[in-house]
Structure formats: C-alpha cells, structure tokens
PDB file of C-alpha atoms in Angstrom:
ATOM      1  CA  UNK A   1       4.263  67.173 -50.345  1.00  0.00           C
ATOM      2  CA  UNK A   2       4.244  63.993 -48.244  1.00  0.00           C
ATOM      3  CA  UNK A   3       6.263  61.223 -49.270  1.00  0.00           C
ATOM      4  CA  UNK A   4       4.975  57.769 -50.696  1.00  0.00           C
ATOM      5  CA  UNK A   5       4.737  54.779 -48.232  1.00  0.00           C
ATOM      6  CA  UNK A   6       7.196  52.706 -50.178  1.00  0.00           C
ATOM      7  CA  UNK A   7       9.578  55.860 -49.782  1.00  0.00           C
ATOM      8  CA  UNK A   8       9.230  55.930 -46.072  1.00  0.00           C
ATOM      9  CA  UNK A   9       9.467  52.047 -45.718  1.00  0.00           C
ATOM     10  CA  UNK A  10      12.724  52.128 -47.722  1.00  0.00           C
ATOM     11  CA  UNK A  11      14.245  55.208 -45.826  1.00  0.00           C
ATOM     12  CA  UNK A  12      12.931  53.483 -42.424  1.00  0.00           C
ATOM     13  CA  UNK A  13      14.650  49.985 -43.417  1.00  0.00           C
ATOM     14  CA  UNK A  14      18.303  51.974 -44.275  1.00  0.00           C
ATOM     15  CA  UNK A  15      17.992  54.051 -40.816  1.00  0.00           C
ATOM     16  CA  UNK A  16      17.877  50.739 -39.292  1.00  0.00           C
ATOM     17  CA  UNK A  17      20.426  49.163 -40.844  1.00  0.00           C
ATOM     18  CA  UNK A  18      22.789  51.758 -40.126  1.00  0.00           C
ATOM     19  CA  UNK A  19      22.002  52.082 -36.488  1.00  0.00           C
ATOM     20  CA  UNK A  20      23.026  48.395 -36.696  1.00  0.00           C
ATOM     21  CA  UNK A  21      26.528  49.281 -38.096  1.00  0.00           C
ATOM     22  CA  UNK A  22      26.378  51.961 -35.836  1.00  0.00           C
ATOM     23  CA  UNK A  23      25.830  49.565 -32.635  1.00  0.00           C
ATOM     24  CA  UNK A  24      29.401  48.571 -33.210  1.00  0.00           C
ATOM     25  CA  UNK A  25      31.146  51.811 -32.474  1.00  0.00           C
ATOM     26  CA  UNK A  26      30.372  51.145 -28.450  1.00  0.00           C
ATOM     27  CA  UNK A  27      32.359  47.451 -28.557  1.00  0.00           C
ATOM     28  CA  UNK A  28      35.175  48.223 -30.627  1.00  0.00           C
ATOM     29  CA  UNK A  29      36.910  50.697 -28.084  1.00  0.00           C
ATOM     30  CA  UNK A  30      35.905  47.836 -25.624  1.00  0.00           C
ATOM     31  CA  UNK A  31      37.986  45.187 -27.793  1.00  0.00           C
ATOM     32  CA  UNK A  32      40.824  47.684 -28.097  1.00  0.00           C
ATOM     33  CA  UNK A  33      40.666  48.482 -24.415  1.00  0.00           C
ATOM     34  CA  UNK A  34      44.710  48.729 -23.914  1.00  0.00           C
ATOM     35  CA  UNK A  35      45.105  51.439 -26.813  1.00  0.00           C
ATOM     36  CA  UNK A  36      44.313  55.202 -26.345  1.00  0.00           C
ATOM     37  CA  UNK A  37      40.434  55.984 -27.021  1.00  0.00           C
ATOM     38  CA  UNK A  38      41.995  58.948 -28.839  1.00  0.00           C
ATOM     39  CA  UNK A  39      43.941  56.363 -30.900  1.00  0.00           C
ATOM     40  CA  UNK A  40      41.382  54.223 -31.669  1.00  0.00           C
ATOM     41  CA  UNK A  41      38.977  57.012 -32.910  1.00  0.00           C
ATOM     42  CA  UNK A  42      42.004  57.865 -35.305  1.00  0.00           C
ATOM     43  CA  UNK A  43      42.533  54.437 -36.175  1.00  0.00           C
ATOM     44  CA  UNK A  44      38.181  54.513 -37.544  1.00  0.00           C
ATOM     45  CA  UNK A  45      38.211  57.642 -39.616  1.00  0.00           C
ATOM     46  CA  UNK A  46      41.606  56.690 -41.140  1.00  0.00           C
ATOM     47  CA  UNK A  47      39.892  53.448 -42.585  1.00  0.00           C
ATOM     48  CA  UNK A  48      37.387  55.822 -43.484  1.00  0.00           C
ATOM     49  CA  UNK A  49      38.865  58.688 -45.199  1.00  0.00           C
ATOM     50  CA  UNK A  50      40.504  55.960 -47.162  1.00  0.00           C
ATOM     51  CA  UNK A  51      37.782  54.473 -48.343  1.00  0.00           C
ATOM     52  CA  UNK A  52      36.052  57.889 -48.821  1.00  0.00           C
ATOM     53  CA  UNK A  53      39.097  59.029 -51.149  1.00  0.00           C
ATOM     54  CA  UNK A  54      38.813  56.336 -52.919  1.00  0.00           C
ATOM     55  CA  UNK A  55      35.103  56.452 -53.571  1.00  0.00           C
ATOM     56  CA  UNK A  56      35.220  60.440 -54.258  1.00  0.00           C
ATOM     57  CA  UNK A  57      38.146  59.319 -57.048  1.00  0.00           C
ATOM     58  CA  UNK A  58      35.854  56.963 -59.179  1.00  0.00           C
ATOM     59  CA  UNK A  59      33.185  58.931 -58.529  1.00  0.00           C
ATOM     60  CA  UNK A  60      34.745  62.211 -60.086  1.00  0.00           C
ATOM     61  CA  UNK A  61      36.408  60.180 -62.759  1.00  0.00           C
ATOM     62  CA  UNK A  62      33.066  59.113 -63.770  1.00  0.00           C
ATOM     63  CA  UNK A  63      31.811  63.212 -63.864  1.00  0.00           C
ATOM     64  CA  UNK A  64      29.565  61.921 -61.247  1.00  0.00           C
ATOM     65  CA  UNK A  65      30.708  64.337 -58.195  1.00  0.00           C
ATOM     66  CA  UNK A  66      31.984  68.223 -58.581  1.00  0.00           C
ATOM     67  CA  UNK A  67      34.991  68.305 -56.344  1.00  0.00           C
ATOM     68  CA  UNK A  68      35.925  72.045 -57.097  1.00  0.00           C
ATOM     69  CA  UNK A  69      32.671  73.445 -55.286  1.00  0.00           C
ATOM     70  CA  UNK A  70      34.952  75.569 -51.916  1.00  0.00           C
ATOM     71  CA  UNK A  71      31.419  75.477 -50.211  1.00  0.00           C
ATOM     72  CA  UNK A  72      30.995  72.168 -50.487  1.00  0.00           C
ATOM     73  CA  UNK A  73      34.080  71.270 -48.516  1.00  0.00           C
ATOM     74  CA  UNK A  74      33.508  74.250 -45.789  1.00  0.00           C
ATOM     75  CA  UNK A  75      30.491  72.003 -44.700  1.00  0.00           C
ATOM     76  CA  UNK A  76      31.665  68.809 -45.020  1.00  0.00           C
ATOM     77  CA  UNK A  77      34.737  69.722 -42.787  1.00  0.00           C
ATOM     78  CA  UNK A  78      32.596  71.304 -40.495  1.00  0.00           C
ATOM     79  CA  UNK A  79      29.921  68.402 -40.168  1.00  0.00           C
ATOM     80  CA  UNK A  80      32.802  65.533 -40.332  1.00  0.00           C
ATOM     81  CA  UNK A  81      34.200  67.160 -36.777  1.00  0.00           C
ATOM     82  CA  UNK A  82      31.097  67.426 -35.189  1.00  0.00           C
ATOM     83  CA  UNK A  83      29.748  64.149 -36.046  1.00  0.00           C
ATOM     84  CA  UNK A  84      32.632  62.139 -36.742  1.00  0.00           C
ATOM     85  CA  UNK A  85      35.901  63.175 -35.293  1.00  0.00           C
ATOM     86  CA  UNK A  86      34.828  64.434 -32.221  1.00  0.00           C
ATOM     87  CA  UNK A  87      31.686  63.163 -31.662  1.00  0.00           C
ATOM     88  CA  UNK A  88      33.949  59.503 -31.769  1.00  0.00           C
ATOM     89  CA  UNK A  89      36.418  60.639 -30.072  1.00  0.00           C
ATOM     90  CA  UNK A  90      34.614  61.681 -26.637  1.00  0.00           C
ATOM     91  CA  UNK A  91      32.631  58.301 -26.964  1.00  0.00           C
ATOM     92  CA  UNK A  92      35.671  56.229 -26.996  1.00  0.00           C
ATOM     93  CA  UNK A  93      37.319  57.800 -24.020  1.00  0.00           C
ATOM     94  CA  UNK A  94      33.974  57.628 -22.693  1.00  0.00           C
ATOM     95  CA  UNK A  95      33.117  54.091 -22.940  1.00  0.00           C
ATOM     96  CA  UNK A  96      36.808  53.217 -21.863  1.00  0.00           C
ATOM     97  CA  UNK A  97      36.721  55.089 -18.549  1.00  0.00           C
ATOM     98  CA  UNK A  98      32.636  54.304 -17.726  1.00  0.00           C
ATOM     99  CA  UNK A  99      32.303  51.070 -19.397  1.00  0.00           C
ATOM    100  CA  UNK A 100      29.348  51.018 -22.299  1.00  0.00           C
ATOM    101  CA  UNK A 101      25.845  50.989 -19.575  1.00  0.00           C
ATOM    102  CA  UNK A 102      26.014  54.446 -18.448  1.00  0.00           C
ATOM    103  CA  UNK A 103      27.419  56.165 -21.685  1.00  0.00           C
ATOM    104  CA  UNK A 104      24.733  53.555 -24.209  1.00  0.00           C
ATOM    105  CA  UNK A 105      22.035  55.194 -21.740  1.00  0.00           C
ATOM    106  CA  UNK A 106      23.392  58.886 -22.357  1.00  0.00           C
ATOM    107  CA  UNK A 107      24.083  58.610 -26.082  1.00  0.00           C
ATOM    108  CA  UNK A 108      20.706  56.607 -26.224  1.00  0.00           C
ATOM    109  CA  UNK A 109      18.854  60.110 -25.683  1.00  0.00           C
ATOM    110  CA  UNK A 110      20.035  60.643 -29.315  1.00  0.00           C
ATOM    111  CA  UNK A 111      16.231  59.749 -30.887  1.00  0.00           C
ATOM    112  CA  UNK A 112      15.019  61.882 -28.157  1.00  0.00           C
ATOM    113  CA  UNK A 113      17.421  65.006 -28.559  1.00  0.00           C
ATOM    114  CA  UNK A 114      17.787  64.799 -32.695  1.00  0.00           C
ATOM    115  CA  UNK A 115      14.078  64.427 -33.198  1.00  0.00           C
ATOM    116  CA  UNK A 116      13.196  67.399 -30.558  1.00  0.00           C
ATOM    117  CA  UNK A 117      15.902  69.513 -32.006  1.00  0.00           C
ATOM    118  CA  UNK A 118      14.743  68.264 -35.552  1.00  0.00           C
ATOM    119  CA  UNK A 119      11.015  69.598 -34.963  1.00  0.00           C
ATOM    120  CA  UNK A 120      12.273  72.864 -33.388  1.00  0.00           C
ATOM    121  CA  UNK A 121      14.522  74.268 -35.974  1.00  0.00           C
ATOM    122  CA  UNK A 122      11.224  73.534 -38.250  1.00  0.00           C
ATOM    123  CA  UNK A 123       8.516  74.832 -35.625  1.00  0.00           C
ATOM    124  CA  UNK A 124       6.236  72.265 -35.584  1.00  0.00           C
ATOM    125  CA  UNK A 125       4.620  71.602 -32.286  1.00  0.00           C
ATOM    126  CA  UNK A 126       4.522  68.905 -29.940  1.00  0.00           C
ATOM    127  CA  UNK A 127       1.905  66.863 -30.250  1.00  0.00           C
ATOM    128  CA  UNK A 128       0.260  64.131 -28.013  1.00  0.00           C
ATOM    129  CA  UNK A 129       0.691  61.386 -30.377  1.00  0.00           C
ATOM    130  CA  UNK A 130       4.483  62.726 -30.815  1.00  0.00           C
ATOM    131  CA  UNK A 131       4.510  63.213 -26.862  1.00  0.00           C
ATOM    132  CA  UNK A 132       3.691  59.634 -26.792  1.00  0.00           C
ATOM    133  CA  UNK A 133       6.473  58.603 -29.129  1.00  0.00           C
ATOM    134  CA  UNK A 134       9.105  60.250 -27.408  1.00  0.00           C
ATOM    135  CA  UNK A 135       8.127  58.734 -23.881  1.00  0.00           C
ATOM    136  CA  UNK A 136       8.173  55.221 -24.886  1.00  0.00           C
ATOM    137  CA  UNK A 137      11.070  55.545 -26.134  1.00  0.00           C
ATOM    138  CA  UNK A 138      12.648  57.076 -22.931  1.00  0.00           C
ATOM    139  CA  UNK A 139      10.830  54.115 -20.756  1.00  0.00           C
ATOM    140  CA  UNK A 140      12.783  51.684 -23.436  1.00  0.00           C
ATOM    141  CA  UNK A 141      15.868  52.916 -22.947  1.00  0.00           C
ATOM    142  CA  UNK A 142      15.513  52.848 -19.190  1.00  0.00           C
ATOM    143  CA  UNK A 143      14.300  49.329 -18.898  1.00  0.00           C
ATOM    144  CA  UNK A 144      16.605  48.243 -21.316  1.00  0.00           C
ATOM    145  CA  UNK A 145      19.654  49.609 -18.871  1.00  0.00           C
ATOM    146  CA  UNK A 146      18.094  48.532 -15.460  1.00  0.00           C
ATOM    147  CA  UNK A 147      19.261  44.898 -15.212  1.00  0.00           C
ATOM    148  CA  UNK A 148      22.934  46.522 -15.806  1.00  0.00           C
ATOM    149  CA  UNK A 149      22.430  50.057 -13.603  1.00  0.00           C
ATOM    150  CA  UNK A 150      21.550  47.648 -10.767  1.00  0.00           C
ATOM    151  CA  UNK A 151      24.646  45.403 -10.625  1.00  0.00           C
ATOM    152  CA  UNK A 152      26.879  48.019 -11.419  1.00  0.00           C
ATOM    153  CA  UNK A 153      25.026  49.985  -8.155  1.00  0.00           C
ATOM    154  CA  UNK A 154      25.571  47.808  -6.758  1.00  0.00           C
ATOM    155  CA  UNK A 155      29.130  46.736  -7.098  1.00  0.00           C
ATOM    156  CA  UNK A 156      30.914  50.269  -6.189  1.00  0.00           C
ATOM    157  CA  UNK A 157      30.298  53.795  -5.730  1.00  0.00           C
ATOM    158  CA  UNK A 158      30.995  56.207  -8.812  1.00  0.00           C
ATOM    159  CA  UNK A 159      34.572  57.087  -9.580  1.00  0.00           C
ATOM    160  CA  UNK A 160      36.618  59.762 -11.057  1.00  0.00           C
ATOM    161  CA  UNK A 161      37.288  57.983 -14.212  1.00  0.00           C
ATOM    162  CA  UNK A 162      33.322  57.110 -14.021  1.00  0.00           C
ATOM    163  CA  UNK A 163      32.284  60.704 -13.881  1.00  0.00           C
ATOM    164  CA  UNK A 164      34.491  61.504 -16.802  1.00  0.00           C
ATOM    165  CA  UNK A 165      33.238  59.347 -19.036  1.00  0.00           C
ATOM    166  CA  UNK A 166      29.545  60.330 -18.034  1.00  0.00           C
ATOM    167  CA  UNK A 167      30.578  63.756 -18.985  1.00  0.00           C
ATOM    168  CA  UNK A 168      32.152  62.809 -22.059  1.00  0.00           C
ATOM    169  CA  UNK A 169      29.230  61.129 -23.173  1.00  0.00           C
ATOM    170  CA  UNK A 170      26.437  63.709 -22.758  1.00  0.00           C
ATOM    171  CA  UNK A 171      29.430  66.343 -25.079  1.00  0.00           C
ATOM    172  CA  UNK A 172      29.389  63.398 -27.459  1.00  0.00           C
ATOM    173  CA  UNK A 173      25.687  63.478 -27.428  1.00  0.00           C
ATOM    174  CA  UNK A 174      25.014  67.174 -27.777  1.00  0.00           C
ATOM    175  CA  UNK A 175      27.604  67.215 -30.291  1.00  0.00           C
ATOM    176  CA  UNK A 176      25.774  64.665 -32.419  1.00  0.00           C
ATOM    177  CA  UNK A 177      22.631  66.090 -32.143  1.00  0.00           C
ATOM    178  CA  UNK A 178      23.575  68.931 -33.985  1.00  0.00           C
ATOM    179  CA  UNK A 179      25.089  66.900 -36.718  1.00  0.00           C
ATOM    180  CA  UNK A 180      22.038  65.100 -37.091  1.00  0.00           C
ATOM    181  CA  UNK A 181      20.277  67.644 -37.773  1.00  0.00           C
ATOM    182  CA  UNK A 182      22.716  69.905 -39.891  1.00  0.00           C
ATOM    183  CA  UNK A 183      23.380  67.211 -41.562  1.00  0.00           C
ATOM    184  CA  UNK A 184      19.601  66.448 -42.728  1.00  0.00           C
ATOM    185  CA  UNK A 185      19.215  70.414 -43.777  1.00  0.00           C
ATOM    186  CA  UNK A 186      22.117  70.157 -45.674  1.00  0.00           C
ATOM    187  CA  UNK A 187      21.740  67.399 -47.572  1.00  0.00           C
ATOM    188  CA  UNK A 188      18.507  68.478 -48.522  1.00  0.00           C
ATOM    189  CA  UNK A 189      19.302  71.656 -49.146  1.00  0.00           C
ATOM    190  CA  UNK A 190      21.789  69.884 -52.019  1.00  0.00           C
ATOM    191  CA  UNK A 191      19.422  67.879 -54.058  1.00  0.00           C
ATOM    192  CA  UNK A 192      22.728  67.082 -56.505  1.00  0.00           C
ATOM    193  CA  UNK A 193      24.623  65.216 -54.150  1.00  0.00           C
ATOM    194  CA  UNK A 194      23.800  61.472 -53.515  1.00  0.00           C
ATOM    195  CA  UNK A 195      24.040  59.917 -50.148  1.00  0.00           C
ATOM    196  CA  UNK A 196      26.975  58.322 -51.346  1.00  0.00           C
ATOM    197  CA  UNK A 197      29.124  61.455 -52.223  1.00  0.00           C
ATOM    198  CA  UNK A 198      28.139  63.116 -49.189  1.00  0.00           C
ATOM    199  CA  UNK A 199      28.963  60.182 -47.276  1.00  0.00           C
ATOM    200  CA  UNK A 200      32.466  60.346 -49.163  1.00  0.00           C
ATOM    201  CA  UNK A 201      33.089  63.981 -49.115  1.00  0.00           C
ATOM    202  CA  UNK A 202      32.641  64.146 -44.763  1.00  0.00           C
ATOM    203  CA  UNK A 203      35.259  60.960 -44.761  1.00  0.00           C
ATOM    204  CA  UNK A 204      37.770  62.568 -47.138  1.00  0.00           C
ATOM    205  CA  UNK A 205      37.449  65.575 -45.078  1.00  0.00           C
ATOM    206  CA  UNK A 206      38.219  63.775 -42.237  1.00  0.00           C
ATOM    207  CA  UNK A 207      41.484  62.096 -43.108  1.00  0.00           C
ATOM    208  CA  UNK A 208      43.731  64.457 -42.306  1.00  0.00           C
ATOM    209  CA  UNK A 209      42.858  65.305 -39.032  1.00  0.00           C
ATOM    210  CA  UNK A 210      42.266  61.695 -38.436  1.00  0.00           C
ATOM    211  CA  UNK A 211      46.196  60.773 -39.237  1.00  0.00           C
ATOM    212  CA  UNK A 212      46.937  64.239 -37.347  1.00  0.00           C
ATOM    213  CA  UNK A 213      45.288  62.686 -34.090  1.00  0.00           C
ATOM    214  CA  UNK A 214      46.464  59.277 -34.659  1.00  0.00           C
ATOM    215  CA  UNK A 215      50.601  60.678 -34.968  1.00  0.00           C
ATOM    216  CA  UNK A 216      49.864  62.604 -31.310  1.00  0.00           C
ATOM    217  CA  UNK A 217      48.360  60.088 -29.640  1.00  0.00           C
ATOM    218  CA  UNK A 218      50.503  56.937 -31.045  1.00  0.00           C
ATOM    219  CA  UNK A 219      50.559  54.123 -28.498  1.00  0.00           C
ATOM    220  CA  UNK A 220      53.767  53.141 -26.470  1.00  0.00           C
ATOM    221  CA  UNK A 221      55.907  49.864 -27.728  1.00  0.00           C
ATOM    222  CA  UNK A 222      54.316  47.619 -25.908  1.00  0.00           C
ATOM    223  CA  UNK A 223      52.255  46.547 -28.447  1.00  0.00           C
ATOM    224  CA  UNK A 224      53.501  43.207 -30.381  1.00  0.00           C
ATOM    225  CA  UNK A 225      52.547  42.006 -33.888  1.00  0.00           C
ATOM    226  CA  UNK A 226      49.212  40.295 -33.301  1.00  0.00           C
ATOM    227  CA  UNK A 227      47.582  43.470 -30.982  1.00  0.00           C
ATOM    228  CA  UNK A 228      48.631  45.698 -34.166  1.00  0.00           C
ATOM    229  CA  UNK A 229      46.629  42.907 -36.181  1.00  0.00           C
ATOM    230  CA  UNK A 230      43.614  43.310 -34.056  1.00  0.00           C
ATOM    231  CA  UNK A 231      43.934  47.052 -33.837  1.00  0.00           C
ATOM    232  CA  UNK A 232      44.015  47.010 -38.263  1.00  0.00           C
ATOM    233  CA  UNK A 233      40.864  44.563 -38.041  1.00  0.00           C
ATOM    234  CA  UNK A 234      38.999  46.475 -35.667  1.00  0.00           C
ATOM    235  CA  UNK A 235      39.881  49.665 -37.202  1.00  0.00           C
ATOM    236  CA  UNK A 236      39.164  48.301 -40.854  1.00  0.00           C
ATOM    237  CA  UNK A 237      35.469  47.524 -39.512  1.00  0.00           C
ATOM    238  CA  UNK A 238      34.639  50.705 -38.078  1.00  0.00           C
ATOM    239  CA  UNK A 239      36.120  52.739 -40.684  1.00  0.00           C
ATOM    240  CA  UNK A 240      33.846  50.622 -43.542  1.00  0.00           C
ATOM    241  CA  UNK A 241      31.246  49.236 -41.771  1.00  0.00           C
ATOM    242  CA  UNK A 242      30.463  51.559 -39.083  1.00  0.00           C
ATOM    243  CA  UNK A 243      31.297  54.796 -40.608  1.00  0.00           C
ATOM    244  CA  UNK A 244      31.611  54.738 -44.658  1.00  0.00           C
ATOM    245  CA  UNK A 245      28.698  52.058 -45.088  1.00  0.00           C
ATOM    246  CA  UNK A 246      26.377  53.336 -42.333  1.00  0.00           C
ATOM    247  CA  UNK A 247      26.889  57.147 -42.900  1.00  0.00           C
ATOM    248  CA  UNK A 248      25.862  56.239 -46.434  1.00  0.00           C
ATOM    249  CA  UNK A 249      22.529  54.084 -45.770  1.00  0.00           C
ATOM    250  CA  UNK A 250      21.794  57.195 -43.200  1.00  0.00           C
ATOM    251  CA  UNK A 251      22.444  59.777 -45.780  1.00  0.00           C
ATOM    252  CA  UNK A 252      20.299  58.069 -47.974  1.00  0.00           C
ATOM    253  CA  UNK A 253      17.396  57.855 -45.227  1.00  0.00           C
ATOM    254  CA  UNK A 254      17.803  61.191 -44.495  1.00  0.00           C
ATOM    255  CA  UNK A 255      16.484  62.285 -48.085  1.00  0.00           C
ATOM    256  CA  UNK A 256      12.909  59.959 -47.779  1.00  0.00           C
ATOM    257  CA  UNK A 257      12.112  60.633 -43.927  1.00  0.00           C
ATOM    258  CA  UNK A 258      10.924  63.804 -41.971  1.00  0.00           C
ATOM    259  CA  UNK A 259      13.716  64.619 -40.015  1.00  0.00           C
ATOM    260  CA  UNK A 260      11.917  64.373 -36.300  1.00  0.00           C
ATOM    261  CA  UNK A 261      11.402  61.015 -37.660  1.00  0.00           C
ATOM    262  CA  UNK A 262      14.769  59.911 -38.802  1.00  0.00           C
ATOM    263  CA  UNK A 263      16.061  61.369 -35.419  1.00  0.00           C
ATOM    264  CA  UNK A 264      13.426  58.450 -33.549  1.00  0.00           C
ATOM    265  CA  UNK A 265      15.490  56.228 -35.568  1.00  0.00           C
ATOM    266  CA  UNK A 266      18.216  56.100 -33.620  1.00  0.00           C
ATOM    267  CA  UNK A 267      16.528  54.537 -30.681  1.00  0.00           C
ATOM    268  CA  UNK A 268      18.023  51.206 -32.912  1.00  0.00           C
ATOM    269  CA  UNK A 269      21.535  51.811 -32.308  1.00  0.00           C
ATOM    270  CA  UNK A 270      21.333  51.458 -28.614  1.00  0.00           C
TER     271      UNK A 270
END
C-alpha cells in the first residue's frame, strides 16, 4: 500500500538531515589527524554506546523497550559491526592515509550501491526513469570531485599510503551497503521497535567492542591536556551528533520510504 505524501516528505526531510550529521564523520578524523584512525573510530562509538545505554535505561524503565528479547541483540550486534564499528573504522584510516577527495568519491557510490542492492533483494526491475536517477547522481558526484581530482593529479603520483586508503574505502563502502539494507528489512520486519530503540540497541551493542578497540590502539604520551580536550570534543560530536542523533532520524526514515529510495538519499552526505 503506497505511503501518503506527507509520509514520504517527512521520511525524505529526516534522511537529509542525517546525511548532514553524517557529512561530519569525513572531517573529524581530519581534525584528529595525529591520533590513530583506529582510535578515533573508538573514541565515536564510545560517545555513542554511552548515550545509547543511557537512552535504552529510561526507555526500559518506562516499559517502553523489551531488553530480554536474545534475537534482538544477535542483530543489533551484527548490524552495529557492519555499519558502525567497522564500516568507521576503515573510513577513518581511509581518509587519514588518502585525504577525504578520493575516499568522499568512493563512499559517495553509497546512493548508487544501497539503492541497487535495495531493489535487488526485492526484484523490482530497473527502470528508465530509475536508470535516469541513478546516472545523475553518478555525473554529480563526479563533477562535484573534479575541481579537487585535478589539483591533486596534478600535484603527485599515487602513493602507497594513497592506495590503501582507496582500498579501505571501497571495504567501507561495500560494508555499508549491506547495512543499509539489512538494516531497512529489519527494522521493518520489527514494527514494535521505534527508530529510537533501534538506534539505541546497535549503540549499546557497540560499546564494548568500541572500549575493546580504543584500550589496543591507545595513543602514545605525546599527547598533552588540550589535544585530549579536542579529542573528548570531537569524539562527543560524532558519538551524539553523527552517530546516536543521525542513526535515529535514519531509522526513522527508513520506516516511511521505499528502501531503493532511502538508499538515493545518501547522495546528501557527500
């Protein structure tokens, strides 16, 4: 049954505004550029398990959220590494060691992967008018990147460091386009669960591994008082901003648009 228009205008409007949030996730391992990428994708989903915890705790206290379902956590833990953890993880090392042009034009195939995948797993064809959709958004992405895949031609040839961070960002991309879409099925699939909870339940899941990675990949003691103050900050942001506000205004979308739409969407984070 198709969806009203004020439905899809709604879940369009929260897509975008979480791409937005999103956006930040390529300059914060730029600001942090002297800690570990592995560190600083730690130093997000620690914020963000915190703030998950918390949310899932006045949320069951409130007999709003059933936190005994086993289920329930096997897929949470399993979506939180694929589109969290490690999806963040390669990006950060990627964007560290390649710089954000080539790596924001790799993970900016995301509308283009997600909403193919998307329409695959429910075999619907491609249609012109889809065909269409897809291709602008491919010639956006690669006029939006020329100005910057020019100069940086143009400067030197590709290193080491370069190629591994191009690599790193097409496994961050394939690994989020299977959390996209997961994600949508599931979510759907659990008409009980708000975007809110679900948001909640992936970041809870996450914490652990998240102080796990941060304890074996601590940074050296060079680090004085204010670049630990900057690290917090930064970390703070991405952690409630980036993930725990934006995975929640994207699990809400997910619920009022088709999902080869809401993968299209993403063409807003780059």
């Amino acid at each position: 049954m198709p969806l009203p228009a004020g439905s899809l205008r709604i879940g369009v409007l929260q897509a975008m505004a979480a791409c937005f949030a999103w956006a930040f996730a390529f300059i914060g391992p730029l600001i942090l550029s002297d800690w570990p990428g592995l560190a600083v994708a730690a130093g997000r989903y620690i914020a963000y398990g915190a703030a998950s915890l918390l949310t899932l705790w006045l949320l069951h206290r409130r007999g709003q959220v059933q936190l005994r379902d086993a289920g329930l956590w096997r897929e949470s833990l399993l979506l939180t590494l694929f589109g969290n953890l490690l999806y963040y993880a390669l990006l950060s090392v990627a964007v560290q060691k390649a710089g954000y042009v080539m790596p924001t034009l790799i993970i900016g195939l995301l509308p283009v992967t997600v909403s193919l995948a998307a329409r695959w797993r429910q075999r619907r064809p491609i249609t012109l008018r889809y065909g269409w959709a897809l291709l602008l958004i491919l010639i956006g992405l690669w006029l939006a990147q020329v100005p910057a895949l020019d100069a940086l031609g143009s400067l030197h040839t590709t290193s080491r460091d370069e190629r591994i961070g191009w690599l790193c960002a097409a496994g961050s991309t394939l690994l989020w386009t299977v959390y996209g879409v997961m994600n949508a099925e599931r979510l759907k699939a659990r008409p009980g669960i708000s975007g809110l909870q679900w948001t909640s339940l992936q970041g809870t899941a996450a914490l652990p591994f998240a102080l796990l990675l941060f304890a074996a990949n601590r940074p050296d003691a060079g680090h004085d008082g204010a670049d630990w103050a900057l690290f917090i900050a930064v970390s703070l942001f991405l952690g409630l901003v980036t993930s725990w506000l934006a995975n929640t205004l994207w699990n809400l979308s997910s619920t009022r648009l088709p999902p080869s739409l809401l993968g299209q969407m993403i063409v807003f984070e780059t």
